[in-house]
XYZ file of C-alpha atoms in Angstrom:
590
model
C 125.899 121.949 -2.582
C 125.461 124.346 -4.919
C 121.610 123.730 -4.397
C 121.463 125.064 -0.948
C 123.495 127.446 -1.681
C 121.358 129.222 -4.359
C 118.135 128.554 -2.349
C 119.313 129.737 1.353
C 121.826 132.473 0.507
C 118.972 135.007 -0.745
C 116.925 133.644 2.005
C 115.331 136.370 4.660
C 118.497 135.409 6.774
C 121.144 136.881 5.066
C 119.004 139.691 5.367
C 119.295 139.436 9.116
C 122.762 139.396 9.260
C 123.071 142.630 7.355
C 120.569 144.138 9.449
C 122.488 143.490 12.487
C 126.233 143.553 10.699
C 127.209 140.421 11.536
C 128.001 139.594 7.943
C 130.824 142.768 8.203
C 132.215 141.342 11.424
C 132.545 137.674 10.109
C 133.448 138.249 6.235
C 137.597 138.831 6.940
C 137.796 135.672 8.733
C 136.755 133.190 6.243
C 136.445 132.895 2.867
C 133.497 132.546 0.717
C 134.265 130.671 -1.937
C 135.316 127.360 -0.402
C 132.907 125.151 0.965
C 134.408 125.397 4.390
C 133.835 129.336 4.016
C 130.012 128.210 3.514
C 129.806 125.969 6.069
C 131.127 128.516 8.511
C 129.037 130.982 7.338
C 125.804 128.843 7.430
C 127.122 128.196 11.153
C 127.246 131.407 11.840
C 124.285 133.129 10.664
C 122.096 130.533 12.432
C 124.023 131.466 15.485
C 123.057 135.141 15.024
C 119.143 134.518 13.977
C 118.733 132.996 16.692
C 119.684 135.621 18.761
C 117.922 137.985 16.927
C 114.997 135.412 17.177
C 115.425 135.425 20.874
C 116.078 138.589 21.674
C 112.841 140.057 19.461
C 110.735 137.717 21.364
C 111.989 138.701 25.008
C 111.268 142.356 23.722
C 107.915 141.659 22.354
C 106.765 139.585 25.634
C 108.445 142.536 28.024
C 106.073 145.077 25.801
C 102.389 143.103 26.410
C 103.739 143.049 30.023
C 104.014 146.843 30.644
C 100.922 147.160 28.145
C 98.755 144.614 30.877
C 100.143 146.853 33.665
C 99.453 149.883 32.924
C 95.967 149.000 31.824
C 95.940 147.586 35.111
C 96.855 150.774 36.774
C 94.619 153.038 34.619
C 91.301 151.271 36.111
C 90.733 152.122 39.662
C 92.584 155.643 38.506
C 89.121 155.967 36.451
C 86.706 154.559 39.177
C 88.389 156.295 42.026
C 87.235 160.160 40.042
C 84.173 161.156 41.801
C 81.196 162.307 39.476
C 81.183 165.442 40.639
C 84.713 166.483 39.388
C 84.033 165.243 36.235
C 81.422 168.583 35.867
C 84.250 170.894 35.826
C 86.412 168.869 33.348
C 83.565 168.868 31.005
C 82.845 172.009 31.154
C 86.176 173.313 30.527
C 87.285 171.075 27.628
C 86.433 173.724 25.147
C 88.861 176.174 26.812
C 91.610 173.687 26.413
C 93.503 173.435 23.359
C 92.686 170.602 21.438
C 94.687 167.831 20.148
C 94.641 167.532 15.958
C 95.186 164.416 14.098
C 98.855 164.553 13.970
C 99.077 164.658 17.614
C 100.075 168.638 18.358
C 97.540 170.688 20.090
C 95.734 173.514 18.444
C 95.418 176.902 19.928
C 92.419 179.393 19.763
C 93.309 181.024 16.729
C 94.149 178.425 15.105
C 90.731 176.564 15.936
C 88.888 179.558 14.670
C 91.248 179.855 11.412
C 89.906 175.664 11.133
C 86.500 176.568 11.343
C 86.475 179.708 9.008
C 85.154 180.313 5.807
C 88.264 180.188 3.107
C 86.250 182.703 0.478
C 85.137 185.183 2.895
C 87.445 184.429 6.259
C 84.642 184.780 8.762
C 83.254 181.796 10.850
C 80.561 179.297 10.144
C 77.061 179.652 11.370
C 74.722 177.167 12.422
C 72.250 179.102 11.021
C 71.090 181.931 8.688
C 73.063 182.269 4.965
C 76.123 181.491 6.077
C 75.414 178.273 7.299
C 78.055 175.656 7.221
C 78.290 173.466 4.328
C 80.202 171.128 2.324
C 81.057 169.509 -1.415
C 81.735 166.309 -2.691
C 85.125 166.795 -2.144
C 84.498 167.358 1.813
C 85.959 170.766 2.084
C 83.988 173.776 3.880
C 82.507 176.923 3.108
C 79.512 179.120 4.189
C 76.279 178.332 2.246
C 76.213 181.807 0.976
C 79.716 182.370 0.143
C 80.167 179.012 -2.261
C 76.845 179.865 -3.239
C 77.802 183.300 -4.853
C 81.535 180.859 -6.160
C 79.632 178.544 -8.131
C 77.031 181.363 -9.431
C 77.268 183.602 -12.176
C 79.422 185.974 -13.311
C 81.918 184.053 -11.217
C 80.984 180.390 -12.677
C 83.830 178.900 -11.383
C 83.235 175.412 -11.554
C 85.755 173.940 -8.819
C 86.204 173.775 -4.876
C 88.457 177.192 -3.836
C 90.489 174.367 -1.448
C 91.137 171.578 -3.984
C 89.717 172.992 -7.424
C 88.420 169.808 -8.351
C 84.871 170.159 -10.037
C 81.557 171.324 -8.001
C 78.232 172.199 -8.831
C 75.457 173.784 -6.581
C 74.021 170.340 -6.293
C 76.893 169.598 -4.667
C 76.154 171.353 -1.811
C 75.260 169.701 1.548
C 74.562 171.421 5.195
C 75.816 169.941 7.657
C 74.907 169.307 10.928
C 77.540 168.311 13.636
C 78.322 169.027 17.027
C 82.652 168.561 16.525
C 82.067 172.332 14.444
C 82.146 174.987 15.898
C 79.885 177.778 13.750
C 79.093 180.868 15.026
C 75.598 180.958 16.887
C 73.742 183.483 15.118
C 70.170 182.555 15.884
C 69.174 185.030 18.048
C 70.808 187.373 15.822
C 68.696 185.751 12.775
C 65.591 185.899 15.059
C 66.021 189.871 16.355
C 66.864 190.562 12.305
C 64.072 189.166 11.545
C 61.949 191.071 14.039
C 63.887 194.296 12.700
C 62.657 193.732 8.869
C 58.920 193.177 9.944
C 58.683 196.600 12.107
C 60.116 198.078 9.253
C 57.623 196.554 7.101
C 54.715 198.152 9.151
C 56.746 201.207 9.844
C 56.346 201.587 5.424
C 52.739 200.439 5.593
C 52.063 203.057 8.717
C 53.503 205.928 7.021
C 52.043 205.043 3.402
C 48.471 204.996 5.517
C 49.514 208.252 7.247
C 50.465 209.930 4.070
C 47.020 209.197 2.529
C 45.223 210.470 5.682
C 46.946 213.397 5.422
C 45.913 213.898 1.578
C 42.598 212.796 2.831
C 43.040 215.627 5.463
C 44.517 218.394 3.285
C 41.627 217.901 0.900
C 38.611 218.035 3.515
C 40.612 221.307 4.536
C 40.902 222.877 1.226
C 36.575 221.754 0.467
C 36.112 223.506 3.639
C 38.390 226.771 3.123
C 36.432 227.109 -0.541
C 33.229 226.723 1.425
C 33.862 229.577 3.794
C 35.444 231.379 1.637
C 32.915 231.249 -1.440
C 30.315 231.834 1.413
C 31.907 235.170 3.205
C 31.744 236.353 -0.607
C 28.259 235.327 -1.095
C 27.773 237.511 2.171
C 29.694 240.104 1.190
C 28.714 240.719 -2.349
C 25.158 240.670 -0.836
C 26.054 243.817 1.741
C 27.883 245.623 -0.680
C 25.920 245.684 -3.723
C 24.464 248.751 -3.356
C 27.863 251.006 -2.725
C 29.262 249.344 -6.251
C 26.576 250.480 -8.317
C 26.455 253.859 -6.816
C 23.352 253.394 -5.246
C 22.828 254.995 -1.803
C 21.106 253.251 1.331
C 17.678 254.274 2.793
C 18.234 254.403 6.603
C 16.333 256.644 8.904
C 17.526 259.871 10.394
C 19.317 260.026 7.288
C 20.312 264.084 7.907
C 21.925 262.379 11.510
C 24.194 260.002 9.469
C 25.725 262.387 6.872
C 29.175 263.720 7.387
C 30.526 266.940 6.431
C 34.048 267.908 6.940
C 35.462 271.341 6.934
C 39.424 272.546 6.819
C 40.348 273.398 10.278
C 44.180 274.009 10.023
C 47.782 273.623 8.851
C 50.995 273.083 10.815
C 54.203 273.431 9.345
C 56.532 270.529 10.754
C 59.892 271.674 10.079
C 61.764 268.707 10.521
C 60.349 266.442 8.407
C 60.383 262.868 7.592
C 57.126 262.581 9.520
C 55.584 258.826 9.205
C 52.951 258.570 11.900
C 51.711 259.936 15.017
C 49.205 259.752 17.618
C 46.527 261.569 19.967
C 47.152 261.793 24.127
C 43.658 262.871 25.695
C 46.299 263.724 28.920
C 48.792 266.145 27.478
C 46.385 267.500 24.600
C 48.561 267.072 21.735
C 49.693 264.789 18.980
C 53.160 262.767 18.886
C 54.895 262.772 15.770
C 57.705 261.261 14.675
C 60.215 263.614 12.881
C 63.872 263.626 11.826
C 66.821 265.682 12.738
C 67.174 267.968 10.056
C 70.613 268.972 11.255
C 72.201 265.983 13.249
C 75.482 267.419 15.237
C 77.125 266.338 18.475
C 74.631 268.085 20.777
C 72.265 264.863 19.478
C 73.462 261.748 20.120
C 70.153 259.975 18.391
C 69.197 261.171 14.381
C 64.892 260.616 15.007
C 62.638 261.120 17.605
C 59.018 262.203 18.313
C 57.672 266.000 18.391
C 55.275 266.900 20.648
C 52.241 269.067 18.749
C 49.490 270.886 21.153
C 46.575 271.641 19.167
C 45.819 274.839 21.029
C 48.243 277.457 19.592
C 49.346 279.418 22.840
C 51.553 275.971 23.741
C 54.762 275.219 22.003
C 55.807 272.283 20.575
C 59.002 269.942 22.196
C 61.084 267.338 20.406
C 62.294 264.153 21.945
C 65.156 262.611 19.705
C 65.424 258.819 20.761
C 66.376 256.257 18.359
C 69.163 256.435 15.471
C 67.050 255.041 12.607
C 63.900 255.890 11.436
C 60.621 255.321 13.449
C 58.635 252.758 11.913
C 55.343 252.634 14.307
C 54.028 254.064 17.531
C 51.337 254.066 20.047
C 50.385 256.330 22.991
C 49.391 255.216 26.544
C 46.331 257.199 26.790
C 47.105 256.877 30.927
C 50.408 258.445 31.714
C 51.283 259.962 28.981
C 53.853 257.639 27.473
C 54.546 256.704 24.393
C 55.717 253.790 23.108
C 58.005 253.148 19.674
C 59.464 250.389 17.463
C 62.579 251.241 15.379
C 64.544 250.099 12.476
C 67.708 250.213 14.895
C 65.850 246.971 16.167
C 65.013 248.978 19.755
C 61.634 249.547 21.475
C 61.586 252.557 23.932
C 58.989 253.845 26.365
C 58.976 258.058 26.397
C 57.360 260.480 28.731
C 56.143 263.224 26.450
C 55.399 264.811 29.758
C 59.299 264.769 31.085
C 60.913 264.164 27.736
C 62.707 261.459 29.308
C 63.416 257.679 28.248
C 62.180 255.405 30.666
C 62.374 251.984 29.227
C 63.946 250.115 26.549
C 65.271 246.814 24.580
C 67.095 245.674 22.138
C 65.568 243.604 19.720
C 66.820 240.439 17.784
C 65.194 241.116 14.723
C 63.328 244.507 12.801
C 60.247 245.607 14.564
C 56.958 246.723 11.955
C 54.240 247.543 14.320
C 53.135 248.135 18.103
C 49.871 248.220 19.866
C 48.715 248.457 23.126
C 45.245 247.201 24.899
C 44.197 250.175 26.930
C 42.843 248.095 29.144
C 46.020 246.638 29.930
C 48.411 249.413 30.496
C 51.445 247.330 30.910
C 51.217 244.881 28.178
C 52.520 246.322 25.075
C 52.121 244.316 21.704
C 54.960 244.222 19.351
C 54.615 242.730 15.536
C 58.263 241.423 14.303
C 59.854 241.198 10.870
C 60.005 237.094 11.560
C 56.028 237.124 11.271
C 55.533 236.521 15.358
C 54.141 239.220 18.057
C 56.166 239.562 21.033
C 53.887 240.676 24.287
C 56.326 242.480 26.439
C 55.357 243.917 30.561
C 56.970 247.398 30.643
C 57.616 246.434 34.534
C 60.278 243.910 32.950
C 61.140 244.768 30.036
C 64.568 242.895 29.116
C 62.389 240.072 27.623
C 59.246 239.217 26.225
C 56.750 237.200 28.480
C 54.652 235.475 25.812
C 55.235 235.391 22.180
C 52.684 234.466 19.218
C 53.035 232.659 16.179
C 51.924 233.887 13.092
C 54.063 233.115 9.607
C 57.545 233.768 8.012
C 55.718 237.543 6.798
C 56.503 240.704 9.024
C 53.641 241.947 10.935
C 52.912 245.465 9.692
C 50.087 246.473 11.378
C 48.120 245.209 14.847
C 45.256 246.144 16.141
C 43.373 245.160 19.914
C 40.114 245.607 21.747
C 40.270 245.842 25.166
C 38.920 241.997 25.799
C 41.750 240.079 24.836
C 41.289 240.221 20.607
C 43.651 241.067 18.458
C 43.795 241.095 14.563
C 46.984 241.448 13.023
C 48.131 241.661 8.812
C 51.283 241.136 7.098
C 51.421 241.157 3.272
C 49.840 237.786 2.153
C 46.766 237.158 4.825
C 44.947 238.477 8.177
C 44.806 236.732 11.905
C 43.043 237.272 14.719
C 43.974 235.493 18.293
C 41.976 235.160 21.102
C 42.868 235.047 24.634
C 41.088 232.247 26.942
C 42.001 234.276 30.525
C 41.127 237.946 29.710
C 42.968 238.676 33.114
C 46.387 237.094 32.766
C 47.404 237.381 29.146
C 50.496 236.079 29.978
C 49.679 232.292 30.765
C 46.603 232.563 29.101
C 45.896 229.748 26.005
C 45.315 231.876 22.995
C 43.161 230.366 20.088
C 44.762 232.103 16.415
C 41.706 231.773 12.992
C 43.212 232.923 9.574
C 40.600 235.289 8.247
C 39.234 234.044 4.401
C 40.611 237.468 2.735
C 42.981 237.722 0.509
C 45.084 240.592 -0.977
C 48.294 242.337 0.058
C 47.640 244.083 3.806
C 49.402 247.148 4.591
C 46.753 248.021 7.457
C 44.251 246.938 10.226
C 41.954 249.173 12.660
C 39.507 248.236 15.316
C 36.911 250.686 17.609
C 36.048 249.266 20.648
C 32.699 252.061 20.679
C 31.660 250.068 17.243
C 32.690 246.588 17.943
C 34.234 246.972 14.224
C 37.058 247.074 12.382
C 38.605 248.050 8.732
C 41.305 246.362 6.959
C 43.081 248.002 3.864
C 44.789 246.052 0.867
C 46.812 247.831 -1.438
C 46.440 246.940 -5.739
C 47.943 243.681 -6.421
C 46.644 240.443 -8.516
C 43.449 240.387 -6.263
C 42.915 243.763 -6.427
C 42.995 245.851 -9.164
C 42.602 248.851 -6.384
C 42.615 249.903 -2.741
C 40.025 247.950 -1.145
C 39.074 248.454 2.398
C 37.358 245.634 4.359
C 34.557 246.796 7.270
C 33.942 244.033 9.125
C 31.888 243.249 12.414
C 33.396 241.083 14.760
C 29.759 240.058 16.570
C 28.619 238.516 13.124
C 31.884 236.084 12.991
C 31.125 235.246 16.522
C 27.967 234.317 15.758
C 28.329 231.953 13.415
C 31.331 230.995 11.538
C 30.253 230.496 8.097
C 28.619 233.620 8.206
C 30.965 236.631 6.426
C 31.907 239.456 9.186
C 32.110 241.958 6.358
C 29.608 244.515 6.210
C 30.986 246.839 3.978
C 33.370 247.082 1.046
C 34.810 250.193 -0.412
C 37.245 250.787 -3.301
C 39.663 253.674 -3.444
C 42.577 254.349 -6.284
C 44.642 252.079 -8.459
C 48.057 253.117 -7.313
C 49.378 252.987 -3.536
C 53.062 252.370 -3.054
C 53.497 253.737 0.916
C 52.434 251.868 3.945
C 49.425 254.471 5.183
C 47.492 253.602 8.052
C 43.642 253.290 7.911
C 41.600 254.258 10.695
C 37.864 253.247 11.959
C 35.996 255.332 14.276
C 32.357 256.055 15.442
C 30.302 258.385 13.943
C 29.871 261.801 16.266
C 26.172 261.336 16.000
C 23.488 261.734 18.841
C 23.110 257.754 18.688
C 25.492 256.553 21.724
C 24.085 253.611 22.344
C 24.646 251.959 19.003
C 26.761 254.458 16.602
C 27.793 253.806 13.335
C 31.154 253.625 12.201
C 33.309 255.838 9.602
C 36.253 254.975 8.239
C 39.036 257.338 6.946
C 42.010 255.746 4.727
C 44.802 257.895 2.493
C 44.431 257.781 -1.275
C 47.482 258.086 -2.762
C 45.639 258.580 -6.525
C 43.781 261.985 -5.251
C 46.608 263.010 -3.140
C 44.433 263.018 -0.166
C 41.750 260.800 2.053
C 38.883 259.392 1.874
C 35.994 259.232 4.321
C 33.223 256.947 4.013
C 29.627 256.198 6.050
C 29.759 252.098 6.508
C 26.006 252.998 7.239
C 24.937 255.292 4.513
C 27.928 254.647 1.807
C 28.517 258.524 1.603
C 31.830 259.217 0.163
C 33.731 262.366 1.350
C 36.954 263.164 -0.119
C 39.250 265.408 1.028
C 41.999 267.339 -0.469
C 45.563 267.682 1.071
C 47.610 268.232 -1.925
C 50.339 265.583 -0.432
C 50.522 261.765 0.026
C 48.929 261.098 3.287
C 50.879 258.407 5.864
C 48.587 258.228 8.270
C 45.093 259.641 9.878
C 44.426 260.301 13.305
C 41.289 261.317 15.408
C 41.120 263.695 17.502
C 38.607 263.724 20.605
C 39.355 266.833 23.144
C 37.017 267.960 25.825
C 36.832 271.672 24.457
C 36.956 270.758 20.681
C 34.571 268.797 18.815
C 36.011 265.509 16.970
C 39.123 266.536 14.662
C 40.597 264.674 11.500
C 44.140 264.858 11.026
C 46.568 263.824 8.255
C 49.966 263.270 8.475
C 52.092 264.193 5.519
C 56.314 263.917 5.180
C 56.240 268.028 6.340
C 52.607 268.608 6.966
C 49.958 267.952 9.251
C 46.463 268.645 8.133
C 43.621 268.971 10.495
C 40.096 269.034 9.635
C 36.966 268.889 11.518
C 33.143 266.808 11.244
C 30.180 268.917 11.549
């Protein structure tokens, strides 16, 4: 007895009984430790297993029942789906949420948060240097991010996720269509295509940058060539009139000039800069200041009207409130034309003493010039280094302008086919108008002249075909130096020098005089010579000189001289005048 009861009392029944509590409900009823207790017991808990036996296998059988039917049901559900809804279904799996290993169902962000790099938080690639890859430990990263974890100075050693030792051995790409990486191959491929245009963007500019050395050195060979060869021309032509030597040319008596005082005007109101000759009216325009400004005036300078014959008195015209700097006469109607320093240009009858035109200005005028053979184009040289070409008949605006440099214009001069030269302080242009007729949509072709020095004035004669341009002293020059040149030699061939003539004054000039060029009042009218007349500051006076001959004339006006004028009237012979601050000299060529 006490055999079984050691054995079967620990055996997997009792363990039934307390499962299902049938020792609780039976243990008041009878007692254990008699043998009849046992016996009952025994009775009893074979009573309950096999119920429990029973009942367990009616519950497993009823399971694999409902397991065969609904397998059963599930099958012609499957083979009754036509093909072509399963498209759709396919196609819109990835917009479902899907279902994660512990059975709940992941949402967007979540799915991207699962397929994100840990170290940087941005989404795997399937490409490029973030591609995905894994350790040995099976955890994720992008290639470049665990790359730049295991690398120096970060040297960490470990997997971010799990910190359990890695190397860069370690790491393996993986290729699998469950991930979902970013797609950046045709951003890869267009990056790609962006580095190697840049690439030959660098190797097109480094080649442009050494053709434009190349270029800027050919120039600069060629400027020296010209250059060193208008010298070689000029030194040639010139020779003579340095040393002091005269030229043998016939009818030598014919090209000498004499000049002889002819007379003095007083200009009483002063401040006189330049002026100009009108064949029409028979006087000279200068410019003058109000010695005694008052309400009567409402402008402080203006222009004075000067007849040379003395039964005729002289009128004033005050126009402008700051000094004039240039003017030019309309040998036409009569007009005169005037640039300001109160940034203005204004158009004046000297005939009617009235103002018939003007315009304001954006920036400081220097000079002015007009082509007598265009009446209504006036030429205006700027403080900005560009000449404006205004049409008196609409005058608000200019209707062309030309391009020069940053250096004012300070003096212009035209022939009456389309060619103007013009100077500022560093260099000489000339420009050259393609339609002679139409100035104003003509093409224009602008050649730097080879000289150099510091310009304060240009001249041209139309009778000569020549010109003069006068540099003050500076580093190139130790004095005035006056440049004759002939503008048919620099048409004919460009490397040959258009200067004829070179002539030296004194070593101190510190006003802006004009120079002027005219033709010798010879017998010769069908090819005259030219003679040029320039202000010497040093002598306190002018000097005339022969371009043909070389003979120097000086003459004596016991004041700076501003500017010279000529004179040709119909009942004088050819007249010499120069313009003082109070004085104006005249003098006459016999």
């Amino acid at each position: 007895m006490s055999d079984f009861y050691d054995s079967d009392w620990d055996s997997d029944q009792s363990y039934i009984v307390d499962e299902n509590d049938s020792f609780s409900r039976y243990s008041d009823e009878v007692s254990i430790g008699s043998p009849e207790s046992i016996n009952s017991t025994f009775t009893i808990n074979s009573s309950v297993s096999s119920n429990i036996s029973e009942n367990n296998v009616s519950l497993i059988m009823n399971n694999e029942e409902q397991d065969d039917v609904t397998e059963e049901e599930s099958v012609p559900e499957q083979q009754s789906v036509p093909e072509q809804q399963s498209v759709p279904e396919q196609q819109s799996v990835s917009e479902q949420p899907i279902p994660s290993t512990s059975g709940t169902q992941l949402t967007s962000s979540e799915i991207d948060n699962e397929n994100s790099c840990v170290i940087c938080t941005d989404l795997w690639t399937n490409s490029g240097e973030h591609h995905v890859v894994s350790l040995k430990c099976g955890h994720l990263f992008g290639k470049s991010c665990i790359e730049k974890w295991l690398l120096p100075p970060n040297k960490a050693g470990i997997c971010p996720t799990c910190k359990q030792k890695a190397k860069l051995r370690d790491i393996y790409k993986i290729f699998s269509r469950c991930l979902r990486p970013v797609d950046t191959i045709e951003r890869d491929r267009a990056i790609e295509r962006i580095n190697n245009l840049e690439k030959e963007n660098r190797s097109l500019q480094i080649e442009l940058m050494n053709q434009t050395i190349a270029y800027e050195d050919l120039k600069r060979e060629y400027d020296e060539f010209r250059l060193s060869a208008y010298n070689r021309a000029a030194s040639s032509t010139s020779r003579s009139i340095h040393s002091g030597k005269r030229l043998r040319v016939e009818d030598d008596d014919d090209q000498n000039i004499r000049v002889s005082f002819e007379k003095e005007i007083k200009i009483i109101e002063g401040g006189c800069r330049v002026h100009c000759w009108s064949s029409i009216i028979e006087a000279l325009t200068v410019s003058v200041d109000n010695p005694k400004p008052d309400k009567t005036f409402s402008f402080k300078h203006g222009v004075k009207k000067i007849p040379i014959v003395d039964t005729v008195k002289s009128q004033t015209v005050y126009i402008h409130n700051k000094p004039i700097r240039d003017m030019v006469l309309n040998q036409y109607d009569g007009t005169v034309y005037t640039v300001s320093f109160d940034k203005t240009i204004k158009i004046t009858s000297m005939i009617s003493k009235v103002i018939i035109s003007s315009a304001n200005l954006d920036t400081t005028p220097y000079s002015v010039h007009l082509m007598q053979s265009k009446p209504n184009m006036v030429f205006v040289g700027m403080s900005d280094g560009n000449i404006r070409m205004y049409d008196k008949r609409k005058f608000n605006s200019p209707v062309l302008t030309l391009s020069s440099s940053m250096v004012p214009i300070v003096s212009m001069a035209a022939s009456d086919d389309a060619f103007i030269i013009a100077c500022n302080f560093n260099s000489c242009s000339t420009y050259t108008f393609n339609d002679k007729e139409n100035l104003e949509e003509s093409d224009y072709v602008v050649k730097k002249l080879p000289f150099e020095g510091s310009f304060i004035s240009t001249d041209y004669s139309d009778k000569t075909n020549q010109g003069v341009i006068t540099c003050r002293p500076s580093s190139k020059h130790e004095r005035m130096t006056h440049y004759v040149y002939d503008r048919n030699v620099s048409l004919a061939n460009e490397f040959t020098s258009p200067i004829i003539k070179t002539f030296e004054g004194g070593k101190s000039h510190a006003n802006l005089s004009r120079s002027r060029i005219f033709a010798h009042p010879n017998r010769n009218q069908i090819n005259p010579s030219s003679l040029i007349c320039v202000g010497d500051e040093t002598t306190n006076g002018a000097i005339m000189w022969n371009c043909v001959t070389g003979q120097k004339q000086k003459i004596v006006t016991g004041s700076v001289v501003f500017d010279i004028g000529v004179i040709e009237s119909s009942c004088e012979p050819k007249l010499i005048s120069c313009l003082s601050k109070d004085y104006l000299k005249l003098y006459k060529l016999v």
